[in-house]
mmCIF file of C-alpha atoms in Angstrom:
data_model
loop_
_atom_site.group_PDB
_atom_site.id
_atom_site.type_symbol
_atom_site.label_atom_id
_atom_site.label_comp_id
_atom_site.label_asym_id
_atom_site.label_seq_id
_atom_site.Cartn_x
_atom_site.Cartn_y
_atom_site.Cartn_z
ATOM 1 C CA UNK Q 1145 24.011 -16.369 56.943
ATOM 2 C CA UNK Q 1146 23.281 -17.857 53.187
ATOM 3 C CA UNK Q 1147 21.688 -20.812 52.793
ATOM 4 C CA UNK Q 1148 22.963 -24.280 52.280
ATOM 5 C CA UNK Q 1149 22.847 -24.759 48.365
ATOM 6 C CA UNK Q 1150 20.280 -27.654 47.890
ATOM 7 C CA UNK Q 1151 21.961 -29.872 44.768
ATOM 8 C CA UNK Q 1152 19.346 -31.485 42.261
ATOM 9 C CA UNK Q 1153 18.934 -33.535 39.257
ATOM 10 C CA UNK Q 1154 16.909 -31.216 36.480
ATOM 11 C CA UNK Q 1155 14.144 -33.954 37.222
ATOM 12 C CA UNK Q 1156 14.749 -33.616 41.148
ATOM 13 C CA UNK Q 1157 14.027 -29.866 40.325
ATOM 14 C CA UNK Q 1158 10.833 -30.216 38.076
ATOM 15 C CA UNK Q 1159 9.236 -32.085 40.930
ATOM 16 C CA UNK Q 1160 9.444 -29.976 43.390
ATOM 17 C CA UNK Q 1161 8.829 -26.803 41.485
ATOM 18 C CA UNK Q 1162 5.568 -29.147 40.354
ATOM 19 C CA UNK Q 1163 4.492 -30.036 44.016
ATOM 20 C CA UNK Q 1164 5.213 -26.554 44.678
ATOM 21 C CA UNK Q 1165 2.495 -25.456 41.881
ATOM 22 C CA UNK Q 1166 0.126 -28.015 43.175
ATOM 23 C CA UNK Q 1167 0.370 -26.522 47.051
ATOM 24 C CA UNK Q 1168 -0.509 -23.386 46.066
ATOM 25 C CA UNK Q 1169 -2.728 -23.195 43.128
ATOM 26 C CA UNK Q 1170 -4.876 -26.707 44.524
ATOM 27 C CA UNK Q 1171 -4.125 -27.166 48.777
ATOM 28 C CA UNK Q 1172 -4.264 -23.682 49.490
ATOM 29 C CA UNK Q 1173 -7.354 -23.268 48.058
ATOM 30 C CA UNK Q 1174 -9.176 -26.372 49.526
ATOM 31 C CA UNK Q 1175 -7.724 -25.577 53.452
ATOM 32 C CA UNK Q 1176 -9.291 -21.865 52.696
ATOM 33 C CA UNK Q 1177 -12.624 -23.247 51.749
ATOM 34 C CA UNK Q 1178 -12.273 -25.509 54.578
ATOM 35 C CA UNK Q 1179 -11.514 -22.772 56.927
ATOM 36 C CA UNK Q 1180 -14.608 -20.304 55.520
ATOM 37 C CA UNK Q 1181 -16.639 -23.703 56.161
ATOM 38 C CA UNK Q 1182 -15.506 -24.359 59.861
ATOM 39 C CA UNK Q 1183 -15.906 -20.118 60.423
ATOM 40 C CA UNK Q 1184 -19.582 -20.605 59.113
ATOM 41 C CA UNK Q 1185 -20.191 -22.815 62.250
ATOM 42 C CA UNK Q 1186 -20.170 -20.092 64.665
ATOM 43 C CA UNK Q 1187 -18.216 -20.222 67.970
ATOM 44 C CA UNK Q 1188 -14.780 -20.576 67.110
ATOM 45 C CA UNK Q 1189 -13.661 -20.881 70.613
ATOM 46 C CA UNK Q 1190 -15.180 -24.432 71.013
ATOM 47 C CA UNK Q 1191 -14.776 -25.645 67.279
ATOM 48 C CA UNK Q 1192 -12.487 -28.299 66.711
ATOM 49 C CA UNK Q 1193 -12.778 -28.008 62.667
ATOM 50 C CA UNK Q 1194 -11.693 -24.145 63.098
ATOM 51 C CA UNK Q 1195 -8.678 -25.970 65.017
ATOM 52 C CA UNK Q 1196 -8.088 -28.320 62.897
ATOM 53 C CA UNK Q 1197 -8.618 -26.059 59.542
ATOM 54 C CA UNK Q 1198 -5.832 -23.730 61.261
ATOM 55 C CA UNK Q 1199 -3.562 -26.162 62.023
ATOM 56 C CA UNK Q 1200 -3.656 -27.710 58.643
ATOM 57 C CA UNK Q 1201 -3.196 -24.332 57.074
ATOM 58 C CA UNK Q 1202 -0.313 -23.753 59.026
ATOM 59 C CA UNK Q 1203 1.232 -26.800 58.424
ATOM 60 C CA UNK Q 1204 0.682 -26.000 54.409
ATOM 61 C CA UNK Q 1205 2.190 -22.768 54.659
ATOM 62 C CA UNK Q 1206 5.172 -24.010 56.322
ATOM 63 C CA UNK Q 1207 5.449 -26.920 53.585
ATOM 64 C CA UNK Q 1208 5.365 -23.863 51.085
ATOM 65 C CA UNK Q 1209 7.864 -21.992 52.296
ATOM 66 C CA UNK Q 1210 10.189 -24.990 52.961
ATOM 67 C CA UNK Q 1211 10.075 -26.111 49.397
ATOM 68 C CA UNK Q 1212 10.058 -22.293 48.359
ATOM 69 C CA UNK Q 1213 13.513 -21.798 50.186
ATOM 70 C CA UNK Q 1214 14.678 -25.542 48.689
ATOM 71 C CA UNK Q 1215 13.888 -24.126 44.731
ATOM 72 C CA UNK Q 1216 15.406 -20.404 45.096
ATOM 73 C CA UNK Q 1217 19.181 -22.034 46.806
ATOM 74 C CA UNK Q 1218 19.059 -25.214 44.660
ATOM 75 C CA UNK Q 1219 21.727 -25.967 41.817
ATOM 76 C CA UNK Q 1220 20.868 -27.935 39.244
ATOM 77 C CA UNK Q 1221 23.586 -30.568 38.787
ATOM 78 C CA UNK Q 1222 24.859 -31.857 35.175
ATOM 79 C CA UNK Q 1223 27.077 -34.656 35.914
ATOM 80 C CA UNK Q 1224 30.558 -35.944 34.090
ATOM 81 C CA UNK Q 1225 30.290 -34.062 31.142
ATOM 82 C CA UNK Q 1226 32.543 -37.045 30.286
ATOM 83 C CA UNK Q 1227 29.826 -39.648 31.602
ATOM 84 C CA UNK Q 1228 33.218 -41.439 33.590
ATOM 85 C CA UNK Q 1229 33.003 -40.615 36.783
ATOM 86 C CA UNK Q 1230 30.532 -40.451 39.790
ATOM 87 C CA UNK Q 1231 28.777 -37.710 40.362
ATOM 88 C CA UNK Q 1232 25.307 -36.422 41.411
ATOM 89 C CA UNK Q 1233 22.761 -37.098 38.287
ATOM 90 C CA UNK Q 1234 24.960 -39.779 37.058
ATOM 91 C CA UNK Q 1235 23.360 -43.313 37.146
ATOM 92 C CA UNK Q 1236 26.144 -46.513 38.422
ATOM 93 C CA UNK Q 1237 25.699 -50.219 38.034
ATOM 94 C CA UNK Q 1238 27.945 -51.717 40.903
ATOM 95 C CA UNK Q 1239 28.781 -55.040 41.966
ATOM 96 C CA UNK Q 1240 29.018 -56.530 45.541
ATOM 97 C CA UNK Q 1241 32.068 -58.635 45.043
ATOM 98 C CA UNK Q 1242 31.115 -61.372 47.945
ATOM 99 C CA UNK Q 1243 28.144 -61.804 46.644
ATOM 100 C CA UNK Q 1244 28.378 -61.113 43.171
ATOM 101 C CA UNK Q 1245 24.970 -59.444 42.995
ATOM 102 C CA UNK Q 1246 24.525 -56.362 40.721
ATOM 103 C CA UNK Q 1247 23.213 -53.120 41.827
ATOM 104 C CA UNK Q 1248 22.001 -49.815 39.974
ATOM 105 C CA UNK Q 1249 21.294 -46.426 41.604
ATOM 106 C CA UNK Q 1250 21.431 -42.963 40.605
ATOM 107 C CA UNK Q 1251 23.517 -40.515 42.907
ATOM 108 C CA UNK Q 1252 21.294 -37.687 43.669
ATOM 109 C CA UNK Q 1253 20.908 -34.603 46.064
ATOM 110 C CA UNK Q 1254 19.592 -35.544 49.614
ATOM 111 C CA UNK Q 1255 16.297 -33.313 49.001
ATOM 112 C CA UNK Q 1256 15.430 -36.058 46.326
ATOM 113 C CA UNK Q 1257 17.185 -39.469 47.448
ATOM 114 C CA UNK Q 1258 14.671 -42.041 47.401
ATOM 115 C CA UNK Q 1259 15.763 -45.497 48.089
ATOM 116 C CA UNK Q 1260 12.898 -47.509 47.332
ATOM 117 C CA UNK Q 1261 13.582 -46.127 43.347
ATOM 118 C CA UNK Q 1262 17.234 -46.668 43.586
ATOM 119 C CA UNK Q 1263 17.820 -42.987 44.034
ATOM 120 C CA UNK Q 1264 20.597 -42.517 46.732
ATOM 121 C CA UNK Q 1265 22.133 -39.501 48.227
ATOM 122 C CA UNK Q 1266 25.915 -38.455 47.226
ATOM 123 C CA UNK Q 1267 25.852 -38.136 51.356
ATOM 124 C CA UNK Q 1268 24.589 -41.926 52.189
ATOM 125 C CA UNK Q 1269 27.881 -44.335 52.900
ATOM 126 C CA UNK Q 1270 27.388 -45.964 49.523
ATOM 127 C CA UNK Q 1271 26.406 -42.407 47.975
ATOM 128 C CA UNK Q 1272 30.095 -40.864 49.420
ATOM 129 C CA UNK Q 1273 32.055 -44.016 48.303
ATOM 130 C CA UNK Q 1274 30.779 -43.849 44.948
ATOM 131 C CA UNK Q 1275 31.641 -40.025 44.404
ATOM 132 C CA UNK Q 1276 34.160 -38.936 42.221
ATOM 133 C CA UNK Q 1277 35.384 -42.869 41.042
ATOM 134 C CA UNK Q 1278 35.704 -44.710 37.846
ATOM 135 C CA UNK Q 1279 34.610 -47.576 35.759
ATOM 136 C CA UNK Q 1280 36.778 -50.768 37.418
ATOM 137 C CA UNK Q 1281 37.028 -48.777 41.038
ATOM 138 C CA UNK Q 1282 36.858 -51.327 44.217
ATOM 139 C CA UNK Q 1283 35.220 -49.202 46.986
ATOM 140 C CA UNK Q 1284 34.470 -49.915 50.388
ATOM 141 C CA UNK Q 1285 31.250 -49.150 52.412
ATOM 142 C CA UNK Q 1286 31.008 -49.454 56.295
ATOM 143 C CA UNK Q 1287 27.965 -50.896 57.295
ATOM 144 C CA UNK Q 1288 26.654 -52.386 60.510
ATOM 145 C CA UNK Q 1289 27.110 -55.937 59.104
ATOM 146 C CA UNK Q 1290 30.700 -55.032 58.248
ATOM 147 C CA UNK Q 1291 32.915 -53.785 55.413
ATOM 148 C CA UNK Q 1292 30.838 -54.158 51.617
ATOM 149 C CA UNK Q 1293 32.824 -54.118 48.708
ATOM 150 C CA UNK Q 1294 31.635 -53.399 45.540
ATOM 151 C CA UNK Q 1295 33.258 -53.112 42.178
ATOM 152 C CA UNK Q 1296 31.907 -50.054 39.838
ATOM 153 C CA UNK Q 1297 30.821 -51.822 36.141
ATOM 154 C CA UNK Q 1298 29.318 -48.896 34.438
ATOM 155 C CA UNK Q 1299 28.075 -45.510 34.973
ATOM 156 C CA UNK Q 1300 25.640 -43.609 32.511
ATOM 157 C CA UNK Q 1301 24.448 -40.295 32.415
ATOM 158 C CA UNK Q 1302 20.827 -39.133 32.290
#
């Protein structure tokens, strides 16, 4: 069974390939000296830093290998080479037409979509609408409150 490619921005990439770096070269050595430092306390059947050391360690070494297995079956996406239409790495102004209230996000990957920066997933409702449409497109988004429409005003690559 291959793995499911994991699509990123080159910036969605550099981060984790950075907080990759960090785990290994900075985490994994602090949870080891923590570990040596809860062995040093003697009976490790009754020592809840051994536990906790382990459990810690563990969890890091899962974290390690999950962002390990996210870098080696990622793609690196470019965009439009046009710059006019949607796609993942490409950044869209939109407009909800009832409202008339401007909006800007950048379509990335779902490994990097972060809403609270305006990064949104080319899988979210808004993300999917958006995908593959033009300057002057009217799209519609389902959402609990109803049916959103929003008008696309500009889109800009990165």
């Amino acid at each position: 069974m291959s793995e499911k490619k994991v699509m990123l921005t080159q910036d969605g990439y550099d981060k984790l390939v950075e907080k990759l770096d960090y785990l290994k070269s900075v985490r994994r050595i602090e949870v080891a000296d923590r570990l040596k430092a809860a062995i040093a306390l003697g009976d490790l059947s009754e020592n809840s830093e051994y536990d906790d050391a382990k459990n810690e360690q563990a969890f890091l070494e899962g974290e390690i290998q999950d962002l390990e297995n996210k870098i080696n079956n990622s793609e690196i996406i470019k965009g439009d080479e046009n710059g006019d239409t949607v796609s993942i790495g490409t950044t869209v102004v939109i407009r909800d037409i009832e409202f008339a209230e401007d909006e800007t996000y950048m379509i990335v990957g779902s490994t990097e979509a972060d809403p609270d920066n305006n990064k949104i997933s080319d899988e979210s409702p808004v993300g999917a609408a958006l995908m593959g449409k033009v300057v002057g497109d009217v799209i519609q988004v389902h959402a609990p409150a109803g049916v959103i429409e929003y008008e696309i005003l500009e889109i800009k690559q990165d």
